[in-house]
Coordinates of C-alpha atoms in Angstrom, one line a residue:
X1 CA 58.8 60.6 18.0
X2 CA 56.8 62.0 21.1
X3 CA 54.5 58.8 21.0
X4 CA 57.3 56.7 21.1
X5 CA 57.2 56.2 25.1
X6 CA 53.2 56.1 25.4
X7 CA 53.2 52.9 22.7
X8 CA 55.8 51.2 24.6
X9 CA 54.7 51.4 27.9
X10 CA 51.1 50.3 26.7
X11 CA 52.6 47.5 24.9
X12 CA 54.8 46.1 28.2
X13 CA 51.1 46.9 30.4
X14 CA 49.1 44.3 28.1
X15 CA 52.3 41.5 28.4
X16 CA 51.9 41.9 32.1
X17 CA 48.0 41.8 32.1
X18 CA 48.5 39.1 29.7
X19 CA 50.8 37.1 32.1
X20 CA 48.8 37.4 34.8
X21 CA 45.4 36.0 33.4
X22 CA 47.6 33.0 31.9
X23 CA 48.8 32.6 35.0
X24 CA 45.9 32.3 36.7
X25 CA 44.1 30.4 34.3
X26 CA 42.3 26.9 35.1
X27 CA 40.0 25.4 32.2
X28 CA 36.8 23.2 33.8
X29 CA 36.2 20.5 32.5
X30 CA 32.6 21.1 32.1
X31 CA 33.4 23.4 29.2
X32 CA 35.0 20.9 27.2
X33 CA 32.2 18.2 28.0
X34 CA 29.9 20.5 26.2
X35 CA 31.1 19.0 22.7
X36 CA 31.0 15.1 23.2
X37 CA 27.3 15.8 24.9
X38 CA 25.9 18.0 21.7
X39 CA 27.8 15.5 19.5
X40 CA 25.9 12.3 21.0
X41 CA 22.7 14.0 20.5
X42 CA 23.2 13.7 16.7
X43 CA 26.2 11.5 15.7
X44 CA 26.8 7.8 16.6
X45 CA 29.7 6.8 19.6
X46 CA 32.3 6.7 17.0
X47 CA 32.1 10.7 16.4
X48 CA 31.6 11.0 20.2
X49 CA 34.6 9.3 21.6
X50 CA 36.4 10.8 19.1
X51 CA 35.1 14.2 20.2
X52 CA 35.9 13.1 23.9
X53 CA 39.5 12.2 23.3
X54 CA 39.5 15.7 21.1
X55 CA 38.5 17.7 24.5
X56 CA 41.2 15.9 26.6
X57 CA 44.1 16.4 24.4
X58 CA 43.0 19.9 24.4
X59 CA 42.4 20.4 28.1
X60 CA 46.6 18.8 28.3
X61 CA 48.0 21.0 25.4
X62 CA 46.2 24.1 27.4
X63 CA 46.9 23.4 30.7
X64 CA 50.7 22.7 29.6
X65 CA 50.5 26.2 28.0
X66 CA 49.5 27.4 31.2
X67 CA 52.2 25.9 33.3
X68 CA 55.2 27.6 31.1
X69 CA 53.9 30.7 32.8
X70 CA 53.5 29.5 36.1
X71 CA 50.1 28.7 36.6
X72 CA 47.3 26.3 35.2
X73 CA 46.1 23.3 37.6
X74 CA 48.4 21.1 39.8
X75 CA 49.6 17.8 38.6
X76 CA 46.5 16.2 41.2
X77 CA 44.0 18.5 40.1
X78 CA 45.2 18.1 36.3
X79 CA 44.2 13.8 36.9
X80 CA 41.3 14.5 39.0
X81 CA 39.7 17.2 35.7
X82 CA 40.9 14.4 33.0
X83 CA 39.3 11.6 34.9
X84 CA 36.1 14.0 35.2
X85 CA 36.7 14.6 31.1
X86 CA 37.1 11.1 30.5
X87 CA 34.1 9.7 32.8
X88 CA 31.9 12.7 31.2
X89 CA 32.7 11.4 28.0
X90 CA 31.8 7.5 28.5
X91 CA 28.5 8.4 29.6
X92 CA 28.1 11.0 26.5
X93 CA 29.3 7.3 24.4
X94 CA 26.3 5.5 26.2
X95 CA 24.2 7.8 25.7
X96 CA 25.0 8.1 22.1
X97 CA 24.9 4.1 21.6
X98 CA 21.8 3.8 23.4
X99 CA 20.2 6.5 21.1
X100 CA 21.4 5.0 17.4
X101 CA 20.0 1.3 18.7
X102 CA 16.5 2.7 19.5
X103 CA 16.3 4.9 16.3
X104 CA 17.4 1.6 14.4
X105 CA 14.4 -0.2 16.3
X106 CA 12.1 2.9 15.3
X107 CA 13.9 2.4 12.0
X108 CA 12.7 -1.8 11.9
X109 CA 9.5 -1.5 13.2
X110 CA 8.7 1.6 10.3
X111 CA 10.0 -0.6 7.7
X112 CA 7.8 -3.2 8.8
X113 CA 4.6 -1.1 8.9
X114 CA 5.5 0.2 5.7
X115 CA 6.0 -3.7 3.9
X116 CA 2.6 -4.5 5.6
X117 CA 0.8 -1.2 3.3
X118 CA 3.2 -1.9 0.7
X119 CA 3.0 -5.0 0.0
X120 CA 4.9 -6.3 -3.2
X121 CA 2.4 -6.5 -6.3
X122 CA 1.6 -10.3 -7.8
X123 CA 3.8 -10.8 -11.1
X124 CA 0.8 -11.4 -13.1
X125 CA -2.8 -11.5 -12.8
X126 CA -5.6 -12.3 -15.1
X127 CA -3.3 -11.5 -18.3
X128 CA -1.4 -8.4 -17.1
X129 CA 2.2 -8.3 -15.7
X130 CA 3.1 -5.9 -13.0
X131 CA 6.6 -4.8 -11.4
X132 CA 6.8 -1.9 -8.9
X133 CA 9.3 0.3 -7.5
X134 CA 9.1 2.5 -4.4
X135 CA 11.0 5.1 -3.2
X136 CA 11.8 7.5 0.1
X137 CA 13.5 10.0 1.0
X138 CA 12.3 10.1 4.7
X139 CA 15.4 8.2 6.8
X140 CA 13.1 5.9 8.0
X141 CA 11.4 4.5 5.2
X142 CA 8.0 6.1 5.6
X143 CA 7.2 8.5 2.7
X144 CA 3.6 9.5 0.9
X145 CA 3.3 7.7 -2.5
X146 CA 1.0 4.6 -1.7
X147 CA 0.4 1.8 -3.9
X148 CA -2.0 -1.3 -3.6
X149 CA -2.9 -4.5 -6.8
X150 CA -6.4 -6.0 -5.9
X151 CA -7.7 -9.3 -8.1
X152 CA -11.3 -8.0 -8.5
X153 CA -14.2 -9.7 -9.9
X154 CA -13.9 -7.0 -12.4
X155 CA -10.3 -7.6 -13.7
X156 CA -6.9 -6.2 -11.6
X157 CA -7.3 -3.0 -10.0
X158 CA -4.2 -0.5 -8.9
X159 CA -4.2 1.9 -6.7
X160 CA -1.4 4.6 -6.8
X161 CA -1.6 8.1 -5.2
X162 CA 0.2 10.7 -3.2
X163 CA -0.3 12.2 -0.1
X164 CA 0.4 15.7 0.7
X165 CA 3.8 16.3 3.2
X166 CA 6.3 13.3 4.0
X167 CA 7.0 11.2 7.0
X168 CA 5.2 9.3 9.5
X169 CA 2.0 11.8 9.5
X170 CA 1.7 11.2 5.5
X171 CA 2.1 7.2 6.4
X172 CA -1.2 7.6 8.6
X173 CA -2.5 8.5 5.6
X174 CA -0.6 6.1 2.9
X175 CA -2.2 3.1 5.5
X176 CA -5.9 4.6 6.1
X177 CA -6.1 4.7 1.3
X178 CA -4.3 1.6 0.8
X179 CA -7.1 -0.1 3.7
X180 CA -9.7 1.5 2.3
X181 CA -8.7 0.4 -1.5
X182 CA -8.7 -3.1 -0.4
X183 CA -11.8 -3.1 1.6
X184 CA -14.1 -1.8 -1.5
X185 CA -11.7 -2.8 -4.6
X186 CA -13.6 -6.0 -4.6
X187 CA -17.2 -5.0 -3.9
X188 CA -17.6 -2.0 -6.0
X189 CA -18.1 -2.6 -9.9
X190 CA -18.0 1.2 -10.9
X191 CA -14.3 2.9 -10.5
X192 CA -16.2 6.0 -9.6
X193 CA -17.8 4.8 -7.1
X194 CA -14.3 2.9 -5.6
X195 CA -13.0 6.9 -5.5
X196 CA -16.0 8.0 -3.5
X197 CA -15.4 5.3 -1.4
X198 CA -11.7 6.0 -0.9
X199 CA -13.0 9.8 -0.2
X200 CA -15.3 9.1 2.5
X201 CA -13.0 6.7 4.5
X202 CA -10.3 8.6 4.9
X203 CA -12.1 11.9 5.5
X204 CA -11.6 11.4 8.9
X205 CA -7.9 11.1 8.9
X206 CA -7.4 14.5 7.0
X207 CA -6.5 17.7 8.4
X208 CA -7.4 21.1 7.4
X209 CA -5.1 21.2 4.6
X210 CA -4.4 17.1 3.6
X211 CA -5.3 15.9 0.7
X212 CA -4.3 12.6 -1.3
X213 CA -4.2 12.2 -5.1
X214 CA -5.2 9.0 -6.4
X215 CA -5.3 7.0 -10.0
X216 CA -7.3 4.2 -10.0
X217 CA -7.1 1.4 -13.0
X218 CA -8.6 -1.2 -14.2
X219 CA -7.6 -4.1 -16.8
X220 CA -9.7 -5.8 -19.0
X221 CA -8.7 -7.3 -22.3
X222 CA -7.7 -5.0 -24.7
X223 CA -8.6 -1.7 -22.4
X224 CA -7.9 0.1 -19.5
X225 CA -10.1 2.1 -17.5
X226 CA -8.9 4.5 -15.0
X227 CA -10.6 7.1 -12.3
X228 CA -8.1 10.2 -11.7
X229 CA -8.2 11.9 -8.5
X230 CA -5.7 14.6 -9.1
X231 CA -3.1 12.7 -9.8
X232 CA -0.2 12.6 -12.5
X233 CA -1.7 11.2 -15.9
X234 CA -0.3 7.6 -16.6
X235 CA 1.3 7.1 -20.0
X236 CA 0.8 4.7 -22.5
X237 CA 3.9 3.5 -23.7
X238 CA 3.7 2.4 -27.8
X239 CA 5.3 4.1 -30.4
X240 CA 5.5 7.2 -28.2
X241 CA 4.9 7.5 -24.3
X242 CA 1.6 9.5 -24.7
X243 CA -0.2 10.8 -21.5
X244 CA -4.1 9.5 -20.9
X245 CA -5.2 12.8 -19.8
X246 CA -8.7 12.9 -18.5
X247 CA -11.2 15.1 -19.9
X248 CA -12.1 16.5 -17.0
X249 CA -9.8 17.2 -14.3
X250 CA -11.0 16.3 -10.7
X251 CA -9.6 17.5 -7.1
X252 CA -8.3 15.2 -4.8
X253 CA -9.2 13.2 -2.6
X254 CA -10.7 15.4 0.7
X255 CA -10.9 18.3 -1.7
X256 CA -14.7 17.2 -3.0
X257 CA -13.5 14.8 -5.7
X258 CA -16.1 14.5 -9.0
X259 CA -14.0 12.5 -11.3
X260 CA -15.4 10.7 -14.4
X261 CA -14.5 7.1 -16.1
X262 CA -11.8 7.3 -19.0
X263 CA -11.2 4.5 -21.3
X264 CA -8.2 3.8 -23.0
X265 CA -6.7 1.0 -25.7
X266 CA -4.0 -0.9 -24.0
X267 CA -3.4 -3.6 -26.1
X268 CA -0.8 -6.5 -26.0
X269 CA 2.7 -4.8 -27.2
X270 CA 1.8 -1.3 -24.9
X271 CA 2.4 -0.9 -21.6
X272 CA 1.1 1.5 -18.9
X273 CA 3.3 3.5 -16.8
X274 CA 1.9 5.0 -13.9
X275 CA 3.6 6.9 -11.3
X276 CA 3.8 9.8 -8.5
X277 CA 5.0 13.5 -9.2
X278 CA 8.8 11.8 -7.7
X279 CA 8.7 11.3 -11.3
X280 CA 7.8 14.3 -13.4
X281 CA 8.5 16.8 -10.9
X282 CA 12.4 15.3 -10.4
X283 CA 14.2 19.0 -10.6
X284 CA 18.1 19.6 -12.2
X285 CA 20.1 22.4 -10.8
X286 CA 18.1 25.0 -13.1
X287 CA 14.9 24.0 -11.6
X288 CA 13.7 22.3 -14.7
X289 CA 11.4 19.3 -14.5
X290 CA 12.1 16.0 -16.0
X291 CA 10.2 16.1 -19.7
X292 CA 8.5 12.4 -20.2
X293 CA 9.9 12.6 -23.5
X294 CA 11.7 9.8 -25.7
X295 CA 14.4 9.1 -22.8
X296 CA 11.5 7.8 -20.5
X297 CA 10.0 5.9 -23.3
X298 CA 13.6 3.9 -24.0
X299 CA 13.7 3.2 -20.4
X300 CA 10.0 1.7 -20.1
X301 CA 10.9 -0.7 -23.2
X302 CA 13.1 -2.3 -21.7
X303 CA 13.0 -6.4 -22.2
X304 CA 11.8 -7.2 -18.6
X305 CA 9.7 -4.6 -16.4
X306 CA 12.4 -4.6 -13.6
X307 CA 14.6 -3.3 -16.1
X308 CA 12.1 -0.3 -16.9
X309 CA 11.7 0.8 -13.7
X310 CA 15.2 1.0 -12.6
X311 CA 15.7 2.3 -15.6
X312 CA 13.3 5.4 -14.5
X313 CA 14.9 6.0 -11.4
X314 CA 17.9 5.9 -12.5
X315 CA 17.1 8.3 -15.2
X316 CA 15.1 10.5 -12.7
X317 CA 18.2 10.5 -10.3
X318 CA 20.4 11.5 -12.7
X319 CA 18.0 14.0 -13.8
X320 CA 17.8 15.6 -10.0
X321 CA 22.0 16.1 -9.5
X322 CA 22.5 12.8 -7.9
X323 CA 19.4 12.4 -5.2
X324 CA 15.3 12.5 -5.5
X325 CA 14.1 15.2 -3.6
X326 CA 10.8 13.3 -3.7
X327 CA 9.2 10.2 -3.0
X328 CA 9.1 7.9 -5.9
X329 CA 6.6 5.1 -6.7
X330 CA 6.6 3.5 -10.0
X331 CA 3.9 0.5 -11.9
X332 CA 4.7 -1.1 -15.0
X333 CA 1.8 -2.9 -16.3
X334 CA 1.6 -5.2 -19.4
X335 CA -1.1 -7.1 -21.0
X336 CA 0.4 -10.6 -22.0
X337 CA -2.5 -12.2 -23.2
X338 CA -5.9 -11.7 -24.7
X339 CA -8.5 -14.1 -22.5
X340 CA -11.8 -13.7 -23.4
X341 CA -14.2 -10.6 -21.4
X342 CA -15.5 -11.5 -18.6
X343 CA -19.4 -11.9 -19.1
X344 CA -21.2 -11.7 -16.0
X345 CA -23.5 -9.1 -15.4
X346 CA -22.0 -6.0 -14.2
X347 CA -24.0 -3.8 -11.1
X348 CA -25.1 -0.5 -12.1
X349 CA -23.1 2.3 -10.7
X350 CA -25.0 4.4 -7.7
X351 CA -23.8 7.6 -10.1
X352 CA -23.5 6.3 -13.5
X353 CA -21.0 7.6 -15.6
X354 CA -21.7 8.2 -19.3
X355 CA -20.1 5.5 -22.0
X356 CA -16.9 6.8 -23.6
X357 CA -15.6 5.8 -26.8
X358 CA -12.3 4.3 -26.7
X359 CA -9.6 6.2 -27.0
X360 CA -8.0 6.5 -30.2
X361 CA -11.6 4.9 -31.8
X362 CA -13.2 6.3 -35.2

């Protein structure tokens, strides 16, 4: 074979090229520091030292490579580049310990804002029992769904909405509705005029494309009356979990809401679900929603409404592969008893809303 020669003689030029760059190889240090610091940016000191100890085992196997051939570093300079590996790598550990205790602070001082917005509901008030269940997935416990009880003249009002994105700019937000419920929950007799109020407060928070969907209820005995801003209709769980649509969708909040008042029989035995699209919008691995069919009506009859709700979420987590992909808030309300109406005179609404017959009424 006439090519025989050519292929050998290349074959013994690369094993000398080779030999000489292995020779004359020396591996900084600085390379291998490259992966503890990039590491301690992200992971904890754990996964950094072990990266550290990772880089220095390799810069030994290497250099030891290197010295079968003759070359790599001298036994001095060998110390002098682990010591530079190893002191590298403390101060990537420091770093990376110093980062996870002020993200847990950050962490602390979010979860506290967010209990001060959030604050748990009252068991009972004025005949109705309430439970509540809330939801993230931010890390740091700050999400969009918002949720707010106020004891009103008028009988217990709730708040529950959604703000548009996730995160501490859509807890600016969460904070500016919930403030802005309480401030006027109190003071204004007409729900309609409680929205309008909610509107105009937080107009100035809202960016060109923010917007918050609200439901606001309110109990009196044998009734419910609710003002929907946008937001998913609440069922009414009897015989059936049937949806209190409104009759007339309105936009939300900062989008020029007009809603109307809806009344609705909630008598004692029924209950009243409300909650955020972390509910209905929960997605399988097909993409299909979670139907509020019979499976969410057995889990909202459970005995006590703890039960109900994490009942809900359990269902909805199971429903998404394992993990929301939402935030999630949840209000189980339930008349207990039937006190008498309240019969003080009620102030006439600055834009009256026309009288509805009840729902379900002859």
């Amino acid at each position: 074979m006439r090519w025989a020669p050519e292929v050998w003689r290349f074959l013994a030029d690369g094993a000398l090229t080779s030999h000489d760059a292995v020779a004359g190889w020396r591996l900084a240090p600085g390379v291998l520091l490259i992966g503890p610091v990039l590491v301690s940016a992200r992971s904890g000191p754990k996964a950094t030292a072990g990266v550290v100890a990772w880089a220095v085992a390799m810069y030994l196997v290497l250099s030891f490579c290197a010295g079968l051939y003759g070359g790599g570093p001298s036994p001095a300079a060998a110390v002098l580049d682990c010591l530079l590996l190893i002191t590298g790598g403390a101060a990537a550990v420091h770093g990376a310990r110093r980062r996870v205790a002020r993200e847990a602070g950050l962490i602390r001082v979010a979860q506290r804002s967010r209990d001060a917005v959030l604050r748990p509901l009252a068991a009972e008030a004025d005949g109705v029992g309430f439970s509540s269940l809330y939801r993230t997935v931010s890390g740091i416990g700050l999400g969009g769904d918002l949720y707010d009880l106020a004891q009103s003249p008028y009988g217990p009002r709730v708040l529950i909405g959604d703000v548009r994105g996730h995160g501490p700019e859509a807890a600016v937000l969460c904070a500016a509705t919930v403030g802005a419920f309480r401030e006027g929950a109190c003071t204004m007799p007409a729900l309609a005029d409680l929205a309008a109020h909610l509107d105009a407060r937080i107009s100035g928070e809202l960016g060109p494309e923010d917007f918050v969907t609200v439901l606001l209820a309110e109990f009196v005995p044998g009734e419910v009356r609710l003002v929907n801003c946008g937001h998913p209709a609440p069922l009414r769980i009897g015989p059936r979990a049937e949806p209190l649509v409104p009759s007339r969708p309105s936009a939300p909040l900062g989008l020029g809401p007009r809603p109307q008042l809806q009344r609705a029989r909630l008598g004692t035995g029924e209950r009243l679900l409300l909650y955020t699209d972390g509910l209905s919008e929960a997605r399988d691995a097909k993409g299909a929603m979670l139907p509020l069919d019979d499976r969410v009506r057995d889990a909202a009859c459970r005995p006590q409404l703890e039960e109900c709700l994490d009942a809900l979420l359990s269902l909805a987590t199971a429903h998404a592969g394992g993990s929301l992909q939402d935030d999630l808030a949840l209000i189980m309300c339930e008349p207990r008893s039937a006190k008498p109406a309240d019969r003080r005179p009620r102030e006439r609404s600055v834009n009256p809303q026309p009288r509805r017959r009840l729902d379900g009424a002859r």
